[in-house]
């Protein structure tokens, strides 16, 4: 599982449903017992040699929920790579000790190389295991895109715990926004910040561009490394997405249905870039209470996190606004990663049967059935 493009709409809806079933099942003690019995005979390796908090911990939580035990390597200097072992040899060793490898590396193609190594081993009838890419260089972060999509599926279902036979959130919203429809199609998505160097934006837009009637607004400083790369823009246009670029968040804030904020990835700056940033008016790419007040009532504010608290692209005073979804988004990572692992090990069918037996109201993010 290396690229976001490996997921089609049908699979995204399926994984979203499995994630919600796992979430509901895990909320009871008996349900949790069922989940941890599913894959207790499997072992995982978490090989994270690039900084990570949320991806690492939420994968670990997902493994715990499915009863999978794990080993971890976070610092290659304490592994045999220090003695000159090649990372590919290490990877083959891991595949003999565990049943799945979840990895993050600063080398963009490394997860892909490992997946090809596993394919070659398969051709030679040698032991091999699935690889999940937990973030590859500046390239791809497909499981972040999964949790982003899952968050948007949940938000754009417009379902509330307060829904009753007399009042629903959706009907209430439709009074003010009569054209509002459920689901991801036909919405306006804003992406703001470092859209050139952030891997999460690339992976998420790859997935979103599969939906119909999509509009993407990109807001970034006018710098060749930070703005939308031309080849990436052309790909989106080829997919039929309506793409527009802006230099100030103010221009789009009242138009978007979802706003995906990102931090400026200063760790990739060259000396020249640092000069550029000295003169930059950052306020054009940052949220403020005033800007949030101009957003649609139902618009969702997402951020892959970490946010840069020195820079304040999202000031903490916004955190309790009902539109701020970034903490819920991070938590969604547990359930969707558990759903992905269950799917890879073919345990999703058992989860669905258990769910149908024990929970009456079946969730489906497929808009046709909503
Ligand atoms: C992101 C990443 O690592 O690409 N973080 C994450 O996994 N949620 C975003 C970032 O570092 O800016």
CSV table of C-alpha atoms and ligand atoms in Angstrom, one decimal:
chain,number,residue,atom,x,y,z
A,1,UNK,CA,0.0,0.0,0.0
A,2,UNK,CA,2.3,2.6,-1.4
A,3,UNK,CA,0.4,5.3,-3.4
A,4,UNK,CA,-2.9,7.0,-2.7
A,5,UNK,CA,-3.9,6.2,-6.2
A,6,UNK,CA,-4.3,2.6,-5.2
A,7,UNK,CA,-7.7,3.5,-3.7
A,8,UNK,CA,-10.8,3.9,-5.8
A,9,UNK,CA,-14.0,5.5,-4.6
A,10,UNK,CA,-15.6,2.1,-3.9
A,11,UNK,CA,-12.7,1.1,-1.7
A,12,UNK,CA,-12.7,4.4,0.1
A,13,UNK,CA,-16.4,4.0,1.0
A,14,UNK,CA,-15.8,0.4,2.1
A,15,UNK,CA,-12.9,1.4,4.3
A,16,UNK,CA,-14.9,4.3,5.8
A,17,UNK,CA,-17.7,1.9,6.7
A,18,UNK,CA,-15.4,-0.6,8.2
A,19,UNK,CA,-13.7,2.1,10.2
A,20,UNK,CA,-17.0,3.2,11.7
A,21,UNK,CA,-18.0,-0.4,12.4
A,22,UNK,CA,-14.7,-0.9,14.3
A,23,UNK,CA,-15.2,2.4,16.2
A,24,UNK,CA,-18.7,1.3,17.3
A,25,UNK,CA,-17.7,-2.2,18.1
A,26,UNK,CA,-14.6,-1.0,20.1
A,27,UNK,CA,-16.9,1.1,22.3
A,28,UNK,CA,-18.1,-1.9,24.3
A,29,UNK,CA,-16.0,-4.3,26.3
A,30,UNK,CA,-17.4,-7.4,24.6
A,31,UNK,CA,-16.9,-5.7,21.2
A,32,UNK,CA,-13.3,-4.9,22.1
A,33,UNK,CA,-12.7,-8.5,23.1
A,34,UNK,CA,-14.1,-9.6,19.7
A,35,UNK,CA,-11.7,-7.2,17.8
A,36,UNK,CA,-8.6,-8.2,19.7
A,37,UNK,CA,-9.3,-11.8,18.9
A,38,UNK,CA,-9.4,-11.2,15.2
A,39,UNK,CA,-5.7,-11.0,14.3
A,40,UNK,CA,-3.9,-12.0,17.5
A,41,UNK,CA,-1.9,-14.5,15.5
A,42,UNK,CA,-0.2,-11.7,13.4
A,43,UNK,CA,2.9,-9.6,14.2
A,44,UNK,CA,3.7,-6.2,12.7
A,45,UNK,CA,6.9,-4.1,12.3
A,46,UNK,CA,6.8,-0.4,12.7
A,47,UNK,CA,9.9,0.9,10.9
A,48,UNK,CA,9.7,4.7,11.3
A,49,UNK,CA,13.1,6.3,10.7
A,50,UNK,CA,11.6,9.8,10.1
A,51,UNK,CA,10.0,11.9,12.8
A,52,UNK,CA,6.4,10.9,13.5
A,53,UNK,CA,4.0,11.3,16.4
A,54,UNK,CA,0.4,10.8,15.1
A,55,UNK,CA,1.0,8.3,12.3
A,56,UNK,CA,3.2,6.1,14.5
A,57,UNK,CA,0.9,6.2,17.6
A,58,UNK,CA,-2.3,5.8,15.6
A,59,UNK,CA,-0.9,2.8,13.7
A,60,UNK,CA,0.2,1.4,17.1
A,61,UNK,CA,-3.3,2.0,18.5
A,62,UNK,CA,-4.8,0.3,15.3
A,63,UNK,CA,-2.6,-2.7,15.8
A,64,UNK,CA,-3.6,-2.9,19.5
A,65,UNK,CA,-7.4,-2.8,18.6
A,66,UNK,CA,-7.0,-5.7,16.2
A,67,UNK,CA,-4.9,-7.7,18.7
A,68,UNK,CA,-1.7,-7.6,16.6
A,69,UNK,CA,1.6,-7.5,18.4
A,70,UNK,CA,4.4,-5.3,17.1
A,71,UNK,CA,8.1,-4.5,17.1
A,72,UNK,CA,9.5,-1.0,16.3
A,73,UNK,CA,12.6,0.6,14.9
A,74,UNK,CA,12.7,4.4,15.0
A,75,UNK,CA,16.5,5.0,15.0
A,76,UNK,CA,18.5,3.1,12.4
A,77,UNK,CA,21.7,4.0,14.2
A,78,UNK,CA,20.8,1.4,16.8
A,79,UNK,CA,20.1,-1.3,14.2
A,80,UNK,CA,22.6,-3.2,11.9
A,81,UNK,CA,22.4,-0.4,9.3
A,82,UNK,CA,25.0,1.2,11.6
A,83,UNK,CA,27.3,-1.7,10.7
A,84,UNK,CA,26.8,-1.2,6.9
A,85,UNK,CA,23.7,-3.4,6.4
A,86,UNK,CA,21.7,-2.1,3.4
A,87,UNK,CA,18.1,-0.9,4.3
A,88,UNK,CA,16.8,-3.5,1.8
A,89,UNK,CA,18.6,-6.3,3.6
A,90,UNK,CA,17.1,-5.0,6.9
A,91,UNK,CA,13.7,-4.9,5.3
A,92,UNK,CA,14.0,-8.5,4.1
A,93,UNK,CA,15.0,-9.5,7.6
A,94,UNK,CA,11.9,-7.8,9.1
A,95,UNK,CA,9.8,-9.7,6.6
A,96,UNK,CA,11.0,-12.9,8.2
A,97,UNK,CA,10.1,-11.8,11.7
A,98,UNK,CA,6.7,-10.3,11.1
A,99,UNK,CA,3.5,-10.4,8.9
A,100,UNK,CA,3.3,-6.7,7.9
A,101,UNK,CA,5.7,-3.8,7.7
A,102,UNK,CA,4.4,-0.3,8.3
A,103,UNK,CA,7.1,2.3,7.4
A,104,UNK,CA,8.0,5.9,7.2
A,105,UNK,CA,11.2,7.1,5.6
A,106,UNK,CA,12.7,10.4,4.4
A,107,UNK,CA,13.8,8.7,1.2
A,108,UNK,CA,10.9,9.3,-1.2
A,109,UNK,CA,11.0,6.0,-3.1
A,110,UNK,CA,12.0,3.7,-0.3
A,111,UNK,CA,8.6,2.3,0.5
A,112,UNK,CA,8.1,1.6,-3.2
A,113,UNK,CA,11.5,-0.1,-3.5
A,114,UNK,CA,10.5,-2.3,-0.5
A,115,UNK,CA,7.2,-3.2,-2.1
A,116,UNK,CA,9.1,-4.2,-5.3
A,117,UNK,CA,11.5,-6.3,-3.2
A,118,UNK,CA,8.5,-8.1,-1.7
A,119,UNK,CA,7.1,-8.7,-5.2
A,120,UNK,CA,10.4,-10.2,-6.3
A,121,UNK,CA,10.5,-12.4,-3.3
A,122,UNK,CA,7.0,-13.6,-4.2
A,123,UNK,CA,8.1,-14.4,-7.7
A,124,UNK,CA,10.9,-16.6,-6.2
A,125,UNK,CA,8.4,-18.2,-3.7
A,126,UNK,CA,10.2,-16.6,-0.8
A,127,UNK,CA,8.5,-15.3,2.2
A,128,UNK,CA,7.2,-11.7,1.8
A,129,UNK,CA,4.8,-9.5,3.6
A,130,UNK,CA,2.6,-6.4,2.8
A,131,UNK,CA,4.1,-3.0,3.1
A,132,UNK,CA,2.2,0.1,4.2
A,133,UNK,CA,3.7,3.5,3.4
A,134,UNK,CA,3.3,5.7,6.5
A,135,UNK,CA,4.9,8.8,4.7
A,136,UNK,CA,7.6,8.8,2.0
A,137,UNK,CA,9.9,11.8,1.7
A,138,UNK,CA,8.1,14.8,0.2
A,139,UNK,CA,6.2,12.5,-2.0
A,140,UNK,CA,3.2,10.6,-0.6
A,141,UNK,CA,1.4,10.0,2.6
A,142,UNK,CA,-1.5,7.7,1.5
A,143,UNK,CA,-2.8,6.8,5.0
A,144,UNK,CA,-3.0,10.4,6.0
A,145,UNK,CA,-5.2,10.9,2.8
A,146,UNK,CA,-7.3,8.0,4.0
A,147,UNK,CA,-8.0,9.6,7.4
A,148,UNK,CA,-8.6,12.9,5.7
A,149,UNK,CA,-11.2,11.3,3.3
A,150,UNK,CA,-12.8,9.5,6.2
A,151,UNK,CA,-13.1,12.7,8.1
A,152,UNK,CA,-14.7,14.4,5.1
A,153,UNK,CA,-17.1,11.5,4.6
A,154,UNK,CA,-18.2,11.9,8.2
A,155,UNK,CA,-18.5,15.6,8.0
A,156,UNK,CA,-20.4,15.7,4.7
A,157,UNK,CA,-22.9,13.0,5.8
A,158,UNK,CA,-24.3,16.0,7.9
A,159,UNK,CA,-25.5,13.6,10.6
A,160,UNK,CA,-25.8,14.8,14.2
A,161,UNK,CA,-26.3,13.0,17.5
A,162,UNK,CA,-29.2,15.4,18.0
A,163,UNK,CA,-31.0,14.2,14.8
A,164,UNK,CA,-34.6,13.2,15.6
A,165,UNK,CA,-37.9,12.6,13.8
A,166,UNK,CA,-38.6,16.3,14.2
A,167,UNK,CA,-35.3,17.9,13.6
A,168,UNK,CA,-32.2,17.0,11.6
A,169,UNK,CA,-28.9,18.9,11.1
A,170,UNK,CA,-29.2,18.4,7.4
A,171,UNK,CA,-32.7,20.0,7.2
A,172,UNK,CA,-31.5,22.8,9.4
A,173,UNK,CA,-28.5,23.5,7.2
A,174,UNK,CA,-30.6,23.3,4.0
A,175,UNK,CA,-32.8,26.2,5.3
A,176,UNK,CA,-29.7,28.4,4.9
A,177,UNK,CA,-28.0,26.5,2.1
A,178,UNK,CA,-30.8,25.2,-0.1
A,179,UNK,CA,-28.5,23.6,-2.6
A,180,UNK,CA,-26.5,21.6,0.0
A,181,UNK,CA,-26.1,17.9,-0.8
A,182,UNK,CA,-24.7,15.1,1.2
A,183,UNK,CA,-21.4,13.5,0.2
A,184,UNK,CA,-18.0,14.6,-1.3
A,185,UNK,CA,-19.1,15.3,-4.9
A,186,UNK,CA,-19.7,18.9,-6.0
A,187,UNK,CA,-18.0,20.6,-3.2
A,188,UNK,CA,-15.3,23.4,-3.0
A,189,UNK,CA,-12.1,22.3,-1.3
A,190,UNK,CA,-9.4,24.9,-0.2
A,191,UNK,CA,-5.8,23.9,0.4
A,192,UNK,CA,-3.7,26.6,2.1
A,193,UNK,CA,0.0,26.9,3.0
A,194,UNK,CA,2.9,24.9,1.7
A,195,UNK,CA,1.0,23.1,-1.1
A,196,UNK,CA,4.2,22.5,-3.1
A,197,UNK,CA,6.2,20.6,-0.4
A,198,UNK,CA,3.5,19.1,1.7
A,199,UNK,CA,3.0,15.4,0.9
A,200,UNK,CA,-0.4,15.2,2.5
A,201,UNK,CA,-2.0,17.7,0.1
A,202,UNK,CA,-0.7,15.7,-2.9
A,203,UNK,CA,-2.1,12.4,-1.5
A,204,UNK,CA,-5.4,13.8,-0.5
A,205,UNK,CA,-6.1,15.7,-3.8
A,206,UNK,CA,-5.2,12.4,-5.6
A,207,UNK,CA,-8.1,10.8,-3.9
A,208,UNK,CA,-10.5,13.7,-3.9
A,209,UNK,CA,-10.0,14.2,-7.7
A,210,UNK,CA,-11.8,10.9,-8.3
A,211,UNK,CA,-15.1,12.4,-7.1
A,212,UNK,CA,-17.5,14.3,-9.4
A,213,UNK,CA,-17.8,18.0,-10.0
A,214,UNK,CA,-14.8,19.0,-7.8
A,215,UNK,CA,-13.4,22.5,-7.3
A,216,UNK,CA,-10.0,22.9,-5.7
A,217,UNK,CA,-8.6,26.3,-4.5
A,218,UNK,CA,-4.9,26.4,-3.7
A,219,UNK,CA,-3.6,29.3,-1.6
A,220,UNK,CA,0.2,29.6,-1.2
A,221,UNK,CA,3.0,32.1,-1.3
A,222,UNK,CA,4.1,32.8,-4.9
A,223,UNK,CA,7.3,30.8,-4.7
A,224,UNK,CA,8.2,27.9,-7.1
A,225,UNK,CA,8.7,25.4,-4.3
A,226,UNK,CA,5.7,26.4,-2.3
A,227,UNK,CA,3.0,26.8,-5.0
A,228,UNK,CA,1.1,24.0,-6.8
A,229,UNK,CA,3.7,22.2,-9.0
A,230,UNK,CA,2.7,22.6,-12.7
A,231,UNK,CA,2.7,18.8,-13.5
A,232,UNK,CA,0.5,18.2,-10.5
A,233,UNK,CA,-1.9,21.0,-11.6
A,234,UNK,CA,-2.1,19.5,-15.1
A,235,UNK,CA,-2.9,16.1,-13.7
A,236,UNK,CA,-5.8,17.5,-11.7
A,237,UNK,CA,-7.1,19.4,-14.7
A,238,UNK,CA,-6.9,16.2,-16.8
A,239,UNK,CA,-9.1,14.6,-14.1
A,240,UNK,CA,-11.7,17.3,-14.7
A,241,UNK,CA,-11.1,19.2,-11.5
A,242,UNK,CA,-11.7,23.0,-11.6
A,243,UNK,CA,-8.4,24.3,-10.2
A,244,UNK,CA,-7.7,27.9,-9.1
A,245,UNK,CA,-4.6,29.4,-7.4
A,246,UNK,CA,-4.6,32.3,-5.0
A,247,UNK,CA,-2.1,34.3,-2.9
A,248,UNK,CA,-4.4,35.2,0.0
A,249,UNK,CA,-6.7,33.0,2.2
A,250,UNK,CA,-9.1,36.0,2.4
A,251,UNK,CA,-10.1,35.5,-1.2
A,252,UNK,CA,-11.5,32.0,-0.7
A,253,UNK,CA,-12.5,31.6,3.0
A,254,UNK,CA,-16.2,32.3,2.5
A,255,UNK,CA,-16.4,30.0,-0.6
A,256,UNK,CA,-15.0,26.7,0.6
A,257,UNK,CA,-16.9,23.7,2.0
A,258,UNK,CA,-13.6,22.3,3.4
A,259,UNK,CA,-10.4,24.1,4.2
A,260,UNK,CA,-7.2,22.1,4.5
A,261,UNK,CA,-4.6,24.1,6.3
A,262,UNK,CA,-0.9,23.1,6.3
A,263,UNK,CA,2.2,24.3,7.9
A,264,UNK,CA,5.1,25.9,5.9
A,265,UNK,CA,7.7,23.0,5.8
A,266,UNK,CA,10.7,25.1,6.8
A,267,UNK,CA,12.8,21.9,7.3
A,268,UNK,CA,13.2,21.8,3.5
A,269,UNK,CA,14.4,25.5,3.2
A,270,UNK,CA,17.6,26.4,1.4
A,271,UNK,CA,19.6,29.6,2.3
A,272,UNK,CA,17.8,31.4,-0.6
A,273,UNK,CA,14.4,30.3,0.6
A,274,UNK,CA,15.2,31.7,4.1
A,275,UNK,CA,15.7,35.1,2.4
A,276,UNK,CA,12.4,34.8,0.7
A,277,UNK,CA,10.6,34.0,4.0
A,278,UNK,CA,12.1,37.0,5.7
A,279,UNK,CA,10.1,39.3,3.5
A,280,UNK,CA,6.9,37.2,3.4
A,281,UNK,CA,3.6,38.4,4.8
A,282,UNK,CA,2.5,35.2,6.5
A,283,UNK,CA,-0.8,36.5,7.6
A,284,UNK,CA,-2.1,35.9,4.1
A,285,UNK,CA,-1.8,32.1,4.7
A,286,UNK,CA,-2.9,31.9,8.3
A,287,UNK,CA,-6.4,31.6,9.8
A,288,UNK,CA,-7.8,34.0,12.2
A,289,UNK,CA,-11.1,34.3,14.2
A,290,UNK,CA,-12.3,36.9,11.7
A,291,UNK,CA,-11.7,34.6,8.7
A,292,UNK,CA,-13.4,31.7,10.4
A,293,UNK,CA,-16.4,33.8,11.1
A,294,UNK,CA,-16.8,34.4,7.4
A,295,UNK,CA,-16.8,30.6,6.6
A,296,UNK,CA,-20.0,28.7,5.9
A,297,UNK,CA,-21.6,27.2,9.1
A,298,UNK,CA,-20.9,23.7,8.0
A,299,UNK,CA,-17.4,24.2,6.5
A,300,UNK,CA,-14.8,21.8,8.0
A,301,UNK,CA,-11.3,23.0,8.9
A,302,UNK,CA,-8.8,20.2,8.6
A,303,UNK,CA,-5.0,20.1,9.2
A,304,UNK,CA,-2.8,17.0,9.0
A,305,UNK,CA,-0.9,18.3,12.1
A,306,UNK,CA,1.6,19.1,13.5
A,307,UNK,CA,0.6,22.7,13.3
A,308,UNK,CA,3.4,25.1,13.8
A,309,UNK,CA,2.7,26.9,17.0
A,310,UNK,CA,5.5,29.4,16.5
A,311,UNK,CA,3.9,30.3,13.1
A,312,UNK,CA,0.3,30.1,14.2
A,313,UNK,CA,-1.3,29.0,10.8
A,314,UNK,CA,-4.2,28.0,13.1
A,315,UNK,CA,-4.3,29.9,16.3
A,316,UNK,CA,-5.5,28.0,19.3
A,317,UNK,CA,-8.5,30.4,19.8
A,318,UNK,CA,-10.1,28.6,16.8
A,319,UNK,CA,-9.9,25.1,18.4
A,320,UNK,CA,-13.4,25.2,19.9
A,321,UNK,CA,-15.2,26.6,16.9
A,322,UNK,CA,-17.6,23.9,15.6
A,323,UNK,CA,-15.9,24.1,12.2
A,324,UNK,CA,-12.5,23.1,13.7
A,325,UNK,CA,-12.2,19.3,13.0
A,326,UNK,CA,-8.5,18.7,13.2
A,327,UNK,CA,-8.5,16.9,16.5
A,328,UNK,CA,-11.4,14.6,15.4
A,329,UNK,CA,-9.5,14.2,12.2
A,330,UNK,CA,-6.4,12.9,14.0
A,331,UNK,CA,-8.5,10.5,16.1
A,332,UNK,CA,-10.1,9.2,12.9
A,333,UNK,CA,-6.7,8.0,12.0
A,334,UNK,CA,-6.9,5.2,14.5
A,335,UNK,CA,-10.1,3.7,13.0
A,336,UNK,CA,-9.3,4.1,9.4
A,337,UNK,CA,-5.8,2.6,9.9
A,338,UNK,CA,-7.4,-0.3,11.8
A,339,UNK,CA,-9.9,-0.7,8.9
A,340,UNK,CA,-7.0,-0.8,6.4
A,341,UNK,CA,-5.1,-3.4,8.3
A,342,UNK,CA,-8.2,-5.5,8.8
A,343,UNK,CA,-8.9,-5.2,5.0
A,344,UNK,CA,-5.3,-6.3,4.1
A,345,UNK,CA,-5.6,-9.4,6.4
A,346,UNK,CA,-9.1,-10.2,5.1
A,347,UNK,CA,-10.8,-9.6,8.5
A,348,UNK,CA,-13.2,-6.9,7.3
A,349,UNK,CA,-15.9,-9.5,6.4
A,350,UNK,CA,-15.9,-10.8,10.0
A,351,UNK,CA,-16.1,-7.3,11.3
A,352,UNK,CA,-19.2,-6.5,9.1
A,353,UNK,CA,-21.0,-9.8,10.2
A,354,UNK,CA,-20.3,-9.0,13.9
A,355,UNK,CA,-21.5,-5.5,13.4
A,356,UNK,CA,-24.7,-6.5,11.6
A,357,UNK,CA,-25.5,-9.0,14.4
A,358,UNK,CA,-24.9,-6.6,17.3
A,359,UNK,CA,-25.6,-3.1,16.0
A,360,UNK,CA,-28.9,-2.2,14.3
A,361,UNK,CA,-28.2,1.0,12.5
A,362,UNK,CA,-25.8,0.3,9.7
A,363,UNK,CA,-23.5,3.1,8.5
A,364,UNK,CA,-22.9,3.6,4.9
A,365,UNK,CA,-21.1,6.6,3.4
A,366,UNK,CA,-22.3,5.7,0.0
A,367,UNK,CA,-24.4,8.8,-0.8
A,368,UNK,CA,-27.0,6.8,-2.8
A,369,UNK,CA,-28.1,5.1,0.4
A,370,UNK,CA,-27.9,8.1,2.7
B,1,LIG,C1,2.4,15.3,8.1
B,1,LIG,C2,3.6,14.6,7.5
B,1,LIG,O1,4.3,13.9,8.2
B,1,LIG,O2,3.7,14.6,6.3
B,1,LIG,N1,2.2,14.9,9.4
B,1,LIG,C3,1.4,13.8,9.6
B,1,LIG,O3,1.8,12.6,9.3
B,1,LIG,N2,0.2,13.9,10.1
B,1,LIG,C4,2.4,16.7,7.9
B,1,LIG,C5,3.6,17.6,8.2
B,1,LIG,O4,4.6,17.1,8.7
B,1,LIG,O5,3.4,18.8,8.0
